Structures are given as structure tokens and as C-alpha cells.
Short mmCIF file of C-alpha atoms and ligand atoms in Angstrom, two decimals:
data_model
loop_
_atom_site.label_atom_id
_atom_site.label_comp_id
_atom_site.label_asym_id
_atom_site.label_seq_id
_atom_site.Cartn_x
_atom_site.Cartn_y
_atom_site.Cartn_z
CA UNK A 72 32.24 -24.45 22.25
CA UNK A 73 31.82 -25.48 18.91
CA UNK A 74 34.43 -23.48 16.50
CA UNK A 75 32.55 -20.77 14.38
CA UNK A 76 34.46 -21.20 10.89
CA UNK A 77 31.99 -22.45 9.05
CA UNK A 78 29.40 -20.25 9.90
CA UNK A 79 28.99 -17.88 6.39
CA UNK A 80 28.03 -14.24 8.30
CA UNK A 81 25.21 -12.78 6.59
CA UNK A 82 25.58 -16.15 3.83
CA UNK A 83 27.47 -14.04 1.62
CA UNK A 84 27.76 -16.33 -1.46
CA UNK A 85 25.30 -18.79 0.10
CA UNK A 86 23.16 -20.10 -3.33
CA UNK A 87 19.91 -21.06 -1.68
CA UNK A 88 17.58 -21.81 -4.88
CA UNK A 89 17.54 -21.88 -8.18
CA UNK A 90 15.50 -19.47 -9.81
CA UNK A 91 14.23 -17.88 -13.66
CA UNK A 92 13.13 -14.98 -12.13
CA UNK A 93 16.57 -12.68 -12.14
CA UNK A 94 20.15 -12.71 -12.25
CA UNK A 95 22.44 -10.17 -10.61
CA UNK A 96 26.49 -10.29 -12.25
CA UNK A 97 28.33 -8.28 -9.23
CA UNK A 98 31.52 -8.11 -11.16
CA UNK A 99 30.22 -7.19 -14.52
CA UNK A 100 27.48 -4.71 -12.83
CA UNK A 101 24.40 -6.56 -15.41
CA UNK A 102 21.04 -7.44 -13.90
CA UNK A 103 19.01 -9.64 -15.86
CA UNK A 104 15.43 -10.16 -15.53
CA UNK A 105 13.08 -13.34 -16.64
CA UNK A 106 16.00 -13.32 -19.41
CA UNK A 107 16.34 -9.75 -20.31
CA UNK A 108 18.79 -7.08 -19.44
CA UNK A 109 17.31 -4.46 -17.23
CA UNK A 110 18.38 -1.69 -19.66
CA UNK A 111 16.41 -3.19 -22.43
CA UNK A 112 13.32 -3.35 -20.28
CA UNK A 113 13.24 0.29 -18.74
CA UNK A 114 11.07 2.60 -21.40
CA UNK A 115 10.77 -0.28 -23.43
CA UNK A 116 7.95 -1.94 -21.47
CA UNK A 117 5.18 -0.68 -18.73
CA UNK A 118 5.51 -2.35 -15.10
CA UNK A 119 2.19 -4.74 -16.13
CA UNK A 120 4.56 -6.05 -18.99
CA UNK A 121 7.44 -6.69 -15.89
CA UNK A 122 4.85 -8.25 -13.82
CA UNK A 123 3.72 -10.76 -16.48
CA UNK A 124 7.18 -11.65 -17.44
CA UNK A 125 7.61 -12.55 -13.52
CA UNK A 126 4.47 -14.20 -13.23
CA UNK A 127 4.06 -15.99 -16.53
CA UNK A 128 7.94 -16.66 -17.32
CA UNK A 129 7.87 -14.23 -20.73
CA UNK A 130 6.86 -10.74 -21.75
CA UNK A 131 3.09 -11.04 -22.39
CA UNK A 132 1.54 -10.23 -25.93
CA UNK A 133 -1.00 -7.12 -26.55
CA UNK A 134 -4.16 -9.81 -24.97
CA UNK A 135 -2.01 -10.68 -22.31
CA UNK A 136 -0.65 -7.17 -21.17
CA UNK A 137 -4.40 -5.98 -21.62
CA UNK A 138 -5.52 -8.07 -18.90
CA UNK A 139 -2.84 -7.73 -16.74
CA UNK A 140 -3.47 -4.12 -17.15
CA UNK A 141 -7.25 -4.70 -15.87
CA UNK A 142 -6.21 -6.83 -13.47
CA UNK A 143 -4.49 -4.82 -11.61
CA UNK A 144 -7.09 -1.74 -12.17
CA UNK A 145 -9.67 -4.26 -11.12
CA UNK A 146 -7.98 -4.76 -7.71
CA UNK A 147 -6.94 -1.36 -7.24
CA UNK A 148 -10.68 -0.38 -7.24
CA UNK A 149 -11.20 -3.47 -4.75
CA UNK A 150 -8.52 -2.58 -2.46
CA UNK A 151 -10.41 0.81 -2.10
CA UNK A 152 -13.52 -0.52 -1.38
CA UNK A 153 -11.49 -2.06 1.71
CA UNK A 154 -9.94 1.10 2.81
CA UNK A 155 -12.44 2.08 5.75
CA UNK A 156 -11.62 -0.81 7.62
CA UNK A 157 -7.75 -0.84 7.08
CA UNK A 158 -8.07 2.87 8.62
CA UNK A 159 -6.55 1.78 12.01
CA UNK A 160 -3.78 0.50 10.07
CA UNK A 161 -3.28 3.26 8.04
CA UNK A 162 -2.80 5.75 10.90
CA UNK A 163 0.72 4.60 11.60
CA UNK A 164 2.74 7.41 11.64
CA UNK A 165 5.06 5.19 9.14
CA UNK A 166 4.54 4.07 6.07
CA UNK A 167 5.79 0.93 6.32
CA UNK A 168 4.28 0.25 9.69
CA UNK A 169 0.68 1.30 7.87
CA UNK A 170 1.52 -0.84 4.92
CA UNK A 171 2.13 -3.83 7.42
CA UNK A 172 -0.32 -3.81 8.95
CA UNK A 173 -3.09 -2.65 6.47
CA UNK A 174 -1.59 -5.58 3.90
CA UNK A 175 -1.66 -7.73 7.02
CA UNK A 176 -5.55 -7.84 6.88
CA UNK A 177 -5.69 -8.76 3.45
CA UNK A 178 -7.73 -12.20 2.02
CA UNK A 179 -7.01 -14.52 -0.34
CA UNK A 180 -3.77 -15.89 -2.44
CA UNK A 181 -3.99 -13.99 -6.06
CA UNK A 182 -1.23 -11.50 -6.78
CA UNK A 183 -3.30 -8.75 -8.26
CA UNK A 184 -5.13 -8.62 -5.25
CA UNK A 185 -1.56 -7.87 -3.22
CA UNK A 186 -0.12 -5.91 -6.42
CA UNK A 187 -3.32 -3.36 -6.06
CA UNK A 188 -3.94 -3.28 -2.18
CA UNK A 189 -0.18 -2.23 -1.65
CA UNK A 190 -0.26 0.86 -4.49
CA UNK A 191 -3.68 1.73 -2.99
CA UNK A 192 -2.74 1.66 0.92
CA UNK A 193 0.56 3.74 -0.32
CA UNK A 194 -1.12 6.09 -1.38
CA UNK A 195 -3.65 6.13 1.11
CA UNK A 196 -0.98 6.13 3.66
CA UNK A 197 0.26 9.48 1.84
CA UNK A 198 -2.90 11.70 1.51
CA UNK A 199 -4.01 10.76 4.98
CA UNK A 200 -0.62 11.90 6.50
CA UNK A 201 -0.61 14.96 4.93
CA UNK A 202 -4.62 15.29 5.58
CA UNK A 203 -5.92 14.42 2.92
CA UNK A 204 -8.53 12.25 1.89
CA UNK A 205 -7.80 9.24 -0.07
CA UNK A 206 -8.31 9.60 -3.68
CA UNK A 207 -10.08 6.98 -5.77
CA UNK A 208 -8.58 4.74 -8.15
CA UNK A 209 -8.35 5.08 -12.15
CA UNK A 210 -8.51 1.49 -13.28
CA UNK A 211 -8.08 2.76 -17.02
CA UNK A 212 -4.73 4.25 -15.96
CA UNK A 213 -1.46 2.40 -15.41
CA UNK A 214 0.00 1.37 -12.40
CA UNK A 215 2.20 3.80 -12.12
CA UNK A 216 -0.01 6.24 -13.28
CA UNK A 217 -2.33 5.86 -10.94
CA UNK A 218 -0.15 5.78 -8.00
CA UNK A 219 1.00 8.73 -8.55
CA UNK A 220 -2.31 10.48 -9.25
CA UNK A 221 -3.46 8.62 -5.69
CA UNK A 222 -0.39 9.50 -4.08
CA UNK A 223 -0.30 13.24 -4.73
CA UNK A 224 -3.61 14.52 -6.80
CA UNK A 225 -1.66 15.11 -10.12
CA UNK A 226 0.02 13.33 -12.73
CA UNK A 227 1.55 13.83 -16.32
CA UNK A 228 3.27 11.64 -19.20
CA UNK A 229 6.36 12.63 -18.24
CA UNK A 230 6.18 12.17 -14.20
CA UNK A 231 4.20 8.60 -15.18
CA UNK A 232 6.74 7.58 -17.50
CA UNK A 233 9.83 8.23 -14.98
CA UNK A 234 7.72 6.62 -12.00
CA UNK A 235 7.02 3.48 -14.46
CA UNK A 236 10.75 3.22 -15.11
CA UNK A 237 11.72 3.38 -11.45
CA UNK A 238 8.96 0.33 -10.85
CA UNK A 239 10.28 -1.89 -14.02
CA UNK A 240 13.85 -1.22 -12.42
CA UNK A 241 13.49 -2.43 -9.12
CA UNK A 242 10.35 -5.16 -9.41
CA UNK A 243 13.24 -7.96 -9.55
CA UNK A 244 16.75 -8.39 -7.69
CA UNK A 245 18.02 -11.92 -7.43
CA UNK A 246 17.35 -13.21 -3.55
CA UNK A 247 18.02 -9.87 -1.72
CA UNK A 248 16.91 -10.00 2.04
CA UNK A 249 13.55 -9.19 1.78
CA UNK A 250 12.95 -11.68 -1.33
CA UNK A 251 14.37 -14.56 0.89
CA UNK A 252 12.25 -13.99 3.49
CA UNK A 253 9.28 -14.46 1.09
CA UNK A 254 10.75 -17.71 0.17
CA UNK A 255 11.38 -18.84 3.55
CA UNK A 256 7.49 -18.29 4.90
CA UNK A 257 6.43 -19.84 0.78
CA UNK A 258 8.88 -22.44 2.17
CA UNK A 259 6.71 -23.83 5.22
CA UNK A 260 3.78 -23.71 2.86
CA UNK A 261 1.72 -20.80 4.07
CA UNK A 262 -0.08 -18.19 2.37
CA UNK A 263 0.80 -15.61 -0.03
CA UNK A 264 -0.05 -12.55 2.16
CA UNK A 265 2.28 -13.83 5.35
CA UNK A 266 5.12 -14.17 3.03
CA UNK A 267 3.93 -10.26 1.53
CA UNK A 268 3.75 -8.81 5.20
CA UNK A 269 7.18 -10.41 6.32
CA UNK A 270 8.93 -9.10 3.01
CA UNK A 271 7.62 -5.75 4.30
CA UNK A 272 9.15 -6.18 7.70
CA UNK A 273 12.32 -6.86 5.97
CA UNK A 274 12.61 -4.23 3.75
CA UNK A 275 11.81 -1.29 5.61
CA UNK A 276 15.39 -1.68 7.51
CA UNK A 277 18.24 1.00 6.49
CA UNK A 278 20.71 -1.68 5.10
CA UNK A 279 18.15 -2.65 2.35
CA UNK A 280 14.58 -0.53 1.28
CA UNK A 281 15.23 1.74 4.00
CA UNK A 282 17.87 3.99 2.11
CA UNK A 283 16.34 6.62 0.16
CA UNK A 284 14.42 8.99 2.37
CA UNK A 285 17.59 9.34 4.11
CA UNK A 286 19.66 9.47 1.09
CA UNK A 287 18.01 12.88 0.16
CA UNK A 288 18.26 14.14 3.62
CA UNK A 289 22.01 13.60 3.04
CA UNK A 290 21.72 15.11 0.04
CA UNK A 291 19.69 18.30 1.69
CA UNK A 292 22.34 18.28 4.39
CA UNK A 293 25.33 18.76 2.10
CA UNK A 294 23.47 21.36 0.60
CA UNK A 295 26.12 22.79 -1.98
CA UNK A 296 28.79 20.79 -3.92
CA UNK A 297 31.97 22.52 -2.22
CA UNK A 298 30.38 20.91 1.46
CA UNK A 299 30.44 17.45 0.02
CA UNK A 300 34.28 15.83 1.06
CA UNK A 301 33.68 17.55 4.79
CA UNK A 302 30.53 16.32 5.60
CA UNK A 303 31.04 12.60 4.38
CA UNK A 304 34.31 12.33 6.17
CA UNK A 305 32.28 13.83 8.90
CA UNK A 306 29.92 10.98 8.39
CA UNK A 307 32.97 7.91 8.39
CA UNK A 308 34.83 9.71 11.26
CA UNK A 309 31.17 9.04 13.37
CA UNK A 310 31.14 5.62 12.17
CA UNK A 311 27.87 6.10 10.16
CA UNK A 312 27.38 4.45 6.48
CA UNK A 313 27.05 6.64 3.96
CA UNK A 314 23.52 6.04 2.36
CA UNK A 315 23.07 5.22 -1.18
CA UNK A 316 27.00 3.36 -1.14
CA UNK A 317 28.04 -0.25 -1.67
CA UNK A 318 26.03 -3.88 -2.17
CA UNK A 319 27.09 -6.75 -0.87
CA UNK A 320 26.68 -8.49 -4.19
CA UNK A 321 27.83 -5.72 -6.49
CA UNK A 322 31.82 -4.71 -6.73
CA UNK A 323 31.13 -1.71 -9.54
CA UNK A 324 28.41 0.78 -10.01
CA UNK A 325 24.88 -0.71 -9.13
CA UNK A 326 23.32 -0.65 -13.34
CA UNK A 327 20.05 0.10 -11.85
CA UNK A 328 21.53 3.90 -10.65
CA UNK A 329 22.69 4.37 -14.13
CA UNK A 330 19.10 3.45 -15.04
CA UNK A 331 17.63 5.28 -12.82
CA UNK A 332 19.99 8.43 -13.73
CA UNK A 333 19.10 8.20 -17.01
CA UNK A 334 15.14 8.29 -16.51
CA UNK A 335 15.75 11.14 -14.19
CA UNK A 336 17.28 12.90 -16.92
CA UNK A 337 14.81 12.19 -19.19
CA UNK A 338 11.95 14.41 -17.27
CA UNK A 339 14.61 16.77 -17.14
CA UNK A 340 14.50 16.85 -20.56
CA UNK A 341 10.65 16.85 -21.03
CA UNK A 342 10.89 20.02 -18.67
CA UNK A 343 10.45 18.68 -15.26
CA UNK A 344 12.48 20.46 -12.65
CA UNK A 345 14.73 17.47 -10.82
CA UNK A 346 16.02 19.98 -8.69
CA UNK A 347 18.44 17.08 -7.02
CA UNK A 348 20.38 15.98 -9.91
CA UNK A 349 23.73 17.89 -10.42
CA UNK A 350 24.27 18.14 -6.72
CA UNK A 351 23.71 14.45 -6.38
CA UNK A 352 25.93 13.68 -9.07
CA UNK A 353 28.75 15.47 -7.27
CA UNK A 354 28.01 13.93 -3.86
CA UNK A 355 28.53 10.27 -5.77
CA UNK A 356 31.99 11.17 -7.13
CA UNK A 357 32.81 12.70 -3.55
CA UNK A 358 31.16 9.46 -1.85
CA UNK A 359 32.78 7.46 -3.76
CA UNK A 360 36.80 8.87 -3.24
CA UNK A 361 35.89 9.20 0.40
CA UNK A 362 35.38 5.17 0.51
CA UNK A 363 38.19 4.70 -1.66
CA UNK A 364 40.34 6.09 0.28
CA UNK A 365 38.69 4.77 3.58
CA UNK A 366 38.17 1.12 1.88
CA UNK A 367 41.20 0.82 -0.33
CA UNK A 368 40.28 -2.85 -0.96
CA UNK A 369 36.33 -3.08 -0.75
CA UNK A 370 34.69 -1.39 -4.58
CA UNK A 371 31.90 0.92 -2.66
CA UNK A 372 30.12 2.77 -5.26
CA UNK A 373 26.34 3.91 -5.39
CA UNK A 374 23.40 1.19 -5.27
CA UNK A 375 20.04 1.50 -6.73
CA UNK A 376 18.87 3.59 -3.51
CA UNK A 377 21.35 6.87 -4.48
CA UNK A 378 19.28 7.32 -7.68
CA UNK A 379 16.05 6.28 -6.28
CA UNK A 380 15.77 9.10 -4.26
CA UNK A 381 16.47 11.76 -7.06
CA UNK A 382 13.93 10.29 -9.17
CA UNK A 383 11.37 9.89 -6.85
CA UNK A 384 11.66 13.16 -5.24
CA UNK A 385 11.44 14.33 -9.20
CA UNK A 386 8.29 13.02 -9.88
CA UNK A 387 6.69 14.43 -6.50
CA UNK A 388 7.06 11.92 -4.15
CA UNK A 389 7.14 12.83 -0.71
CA UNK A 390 10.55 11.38 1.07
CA UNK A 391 8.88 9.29 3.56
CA UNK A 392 6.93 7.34 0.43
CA UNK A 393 10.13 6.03 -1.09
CA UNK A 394 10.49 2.83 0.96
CA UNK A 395 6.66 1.68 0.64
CA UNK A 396 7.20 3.01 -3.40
CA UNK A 397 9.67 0.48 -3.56
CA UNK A 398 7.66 -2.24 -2.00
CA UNK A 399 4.57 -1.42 -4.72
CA UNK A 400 7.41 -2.75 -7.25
CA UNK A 401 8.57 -5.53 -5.29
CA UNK A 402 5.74 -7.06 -4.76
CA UNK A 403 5.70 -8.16 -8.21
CA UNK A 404 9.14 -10.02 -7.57
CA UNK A 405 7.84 -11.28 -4.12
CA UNK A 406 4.48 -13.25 -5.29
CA UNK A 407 6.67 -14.64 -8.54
CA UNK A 408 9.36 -16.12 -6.10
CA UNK A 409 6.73 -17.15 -3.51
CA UNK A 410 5.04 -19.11 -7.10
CA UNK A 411 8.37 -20.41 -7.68
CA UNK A 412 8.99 -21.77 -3.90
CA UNK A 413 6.18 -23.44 -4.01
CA UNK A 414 6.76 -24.67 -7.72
CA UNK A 415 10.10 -26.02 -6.64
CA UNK A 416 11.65 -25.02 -3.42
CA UNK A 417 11.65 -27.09 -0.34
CA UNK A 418 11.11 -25.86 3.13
CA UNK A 419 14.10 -23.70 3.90
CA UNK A 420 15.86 -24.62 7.07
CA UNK A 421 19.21 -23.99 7.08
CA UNK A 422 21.92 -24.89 10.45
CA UNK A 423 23.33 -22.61 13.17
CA UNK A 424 26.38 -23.35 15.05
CA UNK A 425 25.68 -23.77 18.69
CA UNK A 426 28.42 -21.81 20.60
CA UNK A 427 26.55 -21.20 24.05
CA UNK A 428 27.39 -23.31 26.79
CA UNK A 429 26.06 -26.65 27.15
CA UNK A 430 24.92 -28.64 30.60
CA UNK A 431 27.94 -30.61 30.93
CA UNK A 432 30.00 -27.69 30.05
CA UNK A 433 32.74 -26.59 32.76
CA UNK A 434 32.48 -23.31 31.87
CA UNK A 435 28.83 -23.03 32.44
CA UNK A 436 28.59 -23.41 36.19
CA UNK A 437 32.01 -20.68 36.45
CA UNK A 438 30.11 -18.04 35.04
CA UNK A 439 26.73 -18.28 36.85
CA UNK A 440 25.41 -16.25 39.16
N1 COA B 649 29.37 3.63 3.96
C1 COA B 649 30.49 3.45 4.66
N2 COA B 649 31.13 2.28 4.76
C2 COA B 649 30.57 1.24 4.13
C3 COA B 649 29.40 1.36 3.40
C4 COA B 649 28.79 2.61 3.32
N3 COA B 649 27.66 2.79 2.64
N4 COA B 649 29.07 0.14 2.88
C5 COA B 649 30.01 -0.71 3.30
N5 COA B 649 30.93 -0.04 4.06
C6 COA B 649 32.12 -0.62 4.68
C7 COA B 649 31.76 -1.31 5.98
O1 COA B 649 31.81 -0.43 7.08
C8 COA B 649 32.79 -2.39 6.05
O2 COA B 649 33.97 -1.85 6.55
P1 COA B 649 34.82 -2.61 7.72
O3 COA B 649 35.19 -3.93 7.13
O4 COA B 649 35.96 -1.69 7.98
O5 COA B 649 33.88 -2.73 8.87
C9 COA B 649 33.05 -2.75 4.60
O6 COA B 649 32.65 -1.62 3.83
C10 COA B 649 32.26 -3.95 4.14
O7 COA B 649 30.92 -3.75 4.48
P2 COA B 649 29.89 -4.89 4.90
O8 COA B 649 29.04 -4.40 6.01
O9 COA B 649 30.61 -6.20 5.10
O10 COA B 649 29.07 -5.03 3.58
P3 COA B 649 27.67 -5.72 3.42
O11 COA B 649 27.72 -6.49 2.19
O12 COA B 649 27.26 -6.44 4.67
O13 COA B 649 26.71 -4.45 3.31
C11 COA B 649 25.25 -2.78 2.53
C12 COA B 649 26.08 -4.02 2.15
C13 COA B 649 24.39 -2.38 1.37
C14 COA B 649 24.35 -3.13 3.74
C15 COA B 649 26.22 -1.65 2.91
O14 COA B 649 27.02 -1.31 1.80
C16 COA B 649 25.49 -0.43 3.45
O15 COA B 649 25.21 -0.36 4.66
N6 COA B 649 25.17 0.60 2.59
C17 COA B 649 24.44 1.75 3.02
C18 COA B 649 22.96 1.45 3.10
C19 COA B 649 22.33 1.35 1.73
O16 COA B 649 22.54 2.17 0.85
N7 COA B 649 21.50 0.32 1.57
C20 COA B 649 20.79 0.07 0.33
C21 COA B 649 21.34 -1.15 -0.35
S1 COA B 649 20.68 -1.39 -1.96
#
């Protein structure tokens, strides 16, 4: 048997491209994106503006960010057209699973196209689960904007404005799991939509996209402040994770939950009732003394996904809509790295370390039956 030394679990620390896309600073907690700080572009600039900077490499002027904004109206409308014969797909009791396998039927190698068939089957997904029929699309409204109206029959500034910030926030994030993947199928030189459908895949697990639904059932669990300590002790003592906590890239607070904080405040403040807020505060400070004491030497603090699920539940949301809400902001970071891979990447193929037995291994004929 081969020794396993070298093998990097998980490649922590494993640089596998180079990229102009985004930067994530662990230490410093400071994510920038196509050059800017996150901060700076939250409430400063609409998602269309985030998906041009990915796509084009800078924040597009007023013509620019016009027809970005029409593009993606344009193939919001098309996507819509499509949706009788993604129905099958779209009956997955999942959203994710839908989203799969709806996206999975998709033509063609044009990011709008993706960008508007994933905020159109979410929200698809959403009114048909909670029987409803799907609502048509607004292509004079913004993304966000329109997702939301197509997600739950109402919108407002305020509600837009917070669901805009959540998608600017989380459109980029240096090559997390679900971004690699992307890479790795842009890698072997196939199409846009394969490397789409297996980001998907990857980011509906727990340890990554997965968290927020269940971050608010935590938070509905706990209930009241004073039940906080108990019940996350409960949690460690059961050998369960505590949603919402840690990164493996970030040692200090995840920026994107003060972000994210922040916007939920700001429909407080424009009259919206977060409902979640001050008992979700109180559950981070608990959290986060619980793992301190638990993981004297590992930083655990809340990620993006604590935050998430405040603000999304805010703006109306349903809980299991967080995960594929995610993904309609993603998507903008997947197609710009799957452009980059194929830009300048090479395939991606990395090593394993062979430590099963081999044919002219002793050991081998010992231990079968
Ligand atoms: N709750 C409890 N313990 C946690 C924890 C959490 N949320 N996150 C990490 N830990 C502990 C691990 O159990 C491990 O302890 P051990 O060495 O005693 O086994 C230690 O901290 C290191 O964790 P590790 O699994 O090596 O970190 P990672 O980099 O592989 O994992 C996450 C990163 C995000 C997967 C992990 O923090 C996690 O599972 N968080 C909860 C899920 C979540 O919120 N995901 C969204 C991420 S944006």
C-alpha cells in the first residue's frame, strides 16, 4: 500500500486555476469580485450589473447594463414558453431535483438562456408546489424583481431591493465546490448546460447550498433566545454541525453575513417585518461560544448561509426555495468560470493515491473470501 501523506483531503489549499473572476481573503474576511469589494457592490449595483462584470471582465456602462437587462428579460419570457414540456421535471417534490432536471433539458451554449431558464423553473418549481399556476414573466422588471413576483405573486421596492442584494452577494465565491465542478466538465470541453446541471448536483448538498432551509428550521426550533446554549450543545453532543457555522476557507466572520445582515436590516427599516432577525442574532453569538469552547483552535463563526436564510425568509421566500435561490445567483459565476476554463484552463485531471490491494499483493489473497 502506497502511503497516503500526500493525499490533500478535500484539497484544502489546493490552487487549481487562475482566475479574474473573485478572490476570497480567509484571514482578513474580504471577498473581492471582478476587482471590487463585495461591500461596494451590494446596493450599489443591480445583479445584471454583477453579471456583466463576470461575463465581460468590468461593470458595464448605462448601453451595456440596458441590454443585459433585456437579455435576461428576453430569456426569461423564452424559458416560459418552454415550461409545458419541462413539467415532468418540475414535479419533483425538490427543488433542486426539479431544477436538475428541468435545466437538464435545456439547448444551446448562451448564458442568458441558463441565467433566465433557472429564475423561471424556480419559480415555477414554487407556485406549482404550493398549487399554483406558474406566473408569467415581466421582462421590463429586474431579475430579482421578477423572481420574486414569479415566485410568490407579489413584489415591492423594498422586498426587490433586499432580494437583489442577496443575488449580487452570492453570484461569485472563488472555486467553492460547486464552481469547480463547472470547471472540471468546461475542462473536458463539453457544453455549457452539463457543466450548469452538475454545479446543481453539487450544490444542493448540506455542506455547501444546502444550508439555509435548515438554518431557519434551527432557528424555529430554538424558538426563544434563553433555549439557544441548550439546544446547540444538544446539537454537538449528537454529533450534528450546526448550520450556518464555519468555511473551510474563512477563519473570521464570513463578510457576506455582515452583508447580508445589513440588507436585512434595511427592509426592516423600510417597514418590512423580518420577523427572524433579533433571535438569529442571538443564536450566532450562542453558536459561536458553543464552538469556541468545543473547537478551541478551529475560528467557526457564521458563513453566508446563517444570513441567507433571514433575508430570504424576509422577503417571502418559502424555506425550501433558498437552495435553488442561490443557484439563480450562481449561475452567473458558473457560465463566467466555465468562459474562463475554456479561455484558459486545461482539462482538469488531477491524481489519486492507489491504496487498495494490488495482484501481486500478499495481502490480497489473505483477505479473500
Ligand atoms: N458545527 C459543528 N462543528 C463544526 C462545524 C459546524 N458548523 N463546522 C466545522 N466543525 C468542526 C468539525 O466537526 C471539525 O471538528 P473535528 O476536527 O473535531 O472533527 C472541525 O470543525 C473542522 O471541520 P472540517 O469538517 O474539517 O471543516 P471543512 O472545511 O471541511 O468544512 C463546512 C467546512 C462549511 C463544510 C463546515 O464548517 C460545515 O459543515 N458547516 C455547516 C454547514 C454549512 O453551514 N454549510 C454552508 C457553507 S457556506
Amino acid at each position: 500500500m502506497g502511503t497516503i501523506d500526500d493525499v490533500k483531503e478535500g484539497l484544502e489549499g489546493v490552487v487549481v486555476a487562475a482566475t479574474r473572476l473573485s478572490d476570497v481573503d480567509g484571514e482578513r474576511g474580504r471577498l473581492v469580485v471582478g476587482g471590487h469589494d463585495v461591500e461596494a457592490l451590494v446596493g450599489a449595483v443591480p445583479f445584471e450589473a454583477v453579471v456583466g462584470l463576470l461575463l465581460d471582465g468590468r461593470l458595464p456602462d448605462a448601453a451595456r447594463l440596458v441590454a443585459i437587462r433585456a437579455g435576461l428579460g428576453a430569456a426569461r419570457v423564452a424559458a416560459s414558453g418552454r415550461l409545458p414540456s419541462v413539467e415532468g421535471a418540475l414535479a419533483r417534490a425538490d427543488a433542486m431535483d426539479a431544477l436538475r432536471g428541468a435545466l437538464a433539458q435545456l439547448e444551446g451554449d448562451e448564458p442568458f438562456t441558463v441565467l433566465g431558464a433557472v429564475a423561471v423553473y424556480t419559480a415555477a418549481w414554487a407556485r406549482r408546489t404550493h398549487g399554483e399556476a406558474p406566473l408569467p414573466p415581466d421582462p421590463s422588471l429586474g431579475h430579482a424583481d421578477d423572481l420574486l413576483r414569479m415566485a410568490t405573486g407579489t413584489t415591492d421596492e423594498a422586498r426587490a431591493a433586499a432580494l437583489d442584494a442577496y443575488l449580487v452577494t452570492v453570484a461569485d465565491h472563488g472555486m467553492n465546490a460547486s464552481t469547480f465542478t463547472a470547471r472540471v466538465v468546461a475542462s473536458t470541453g463539453s457544453d455549457l448546460v452539463s457543466a450548469v446541471v452538475a454545479a446543481i448536483g453539487a450544490l444542493k448538498g448540506p455542506l455547501h447550498g444546502g444550508a439555509p432551509g435548515p438554518v431557519l428550521s434551527m432557528l424555529d426550533a430554538i424558538g426563544a433566545e434563553e433555549n439557544a446554549v441548550p439546544w446547540l450543545e444538544g446539537e454537538l453532543a449528537a454529533r450534528r454541525r450546526i448550520m450556518g457555522m464555519g468555511h473551510r476557507v474563512y477563519r473570521v466572520r464570513d463578510p457576506r453575513a455582515a452583508v447580508l445582515e445589513r440588507a436585512t436590516l434595511a427592509l426592516e427599516a423600510a417597514g418590512v417585518v423580518t420577523g427572524r432577525l433579533v433571535l438569529a442574532r442571538a443564536v450566532e453569538r450562542a453558536a459561536e461560544g458553543v464552538l469556541r469552547r468545543r473547537h478551541p483552535d478551529r475560528p467557526l463563526h457564521a458563513n453566508v448561509e446563517f444570513y441567507t436564510a433571514v433575508l430570504l425568509d424576509a422577503v417571502g421566500l418559502p424555506r425550501d426555495l433558498f437552495t435553488a435561490t442561490f443557484a439563480v445567483a450562481r449561475t452567473a459565476g458558473w457560465c463566467a468560470h466555465v468562459a474562463e476554463q475554456r479561455r484558459s484552463g486545461r482539462l482538469i485531471r488531477p491524481a489519486s493515491r492507489y491504496v487498495g490491494q494490488r495482484p501481486d499483493d500478499g495481502a490480497a489473497h489473505t483477505s479473500s473470501h
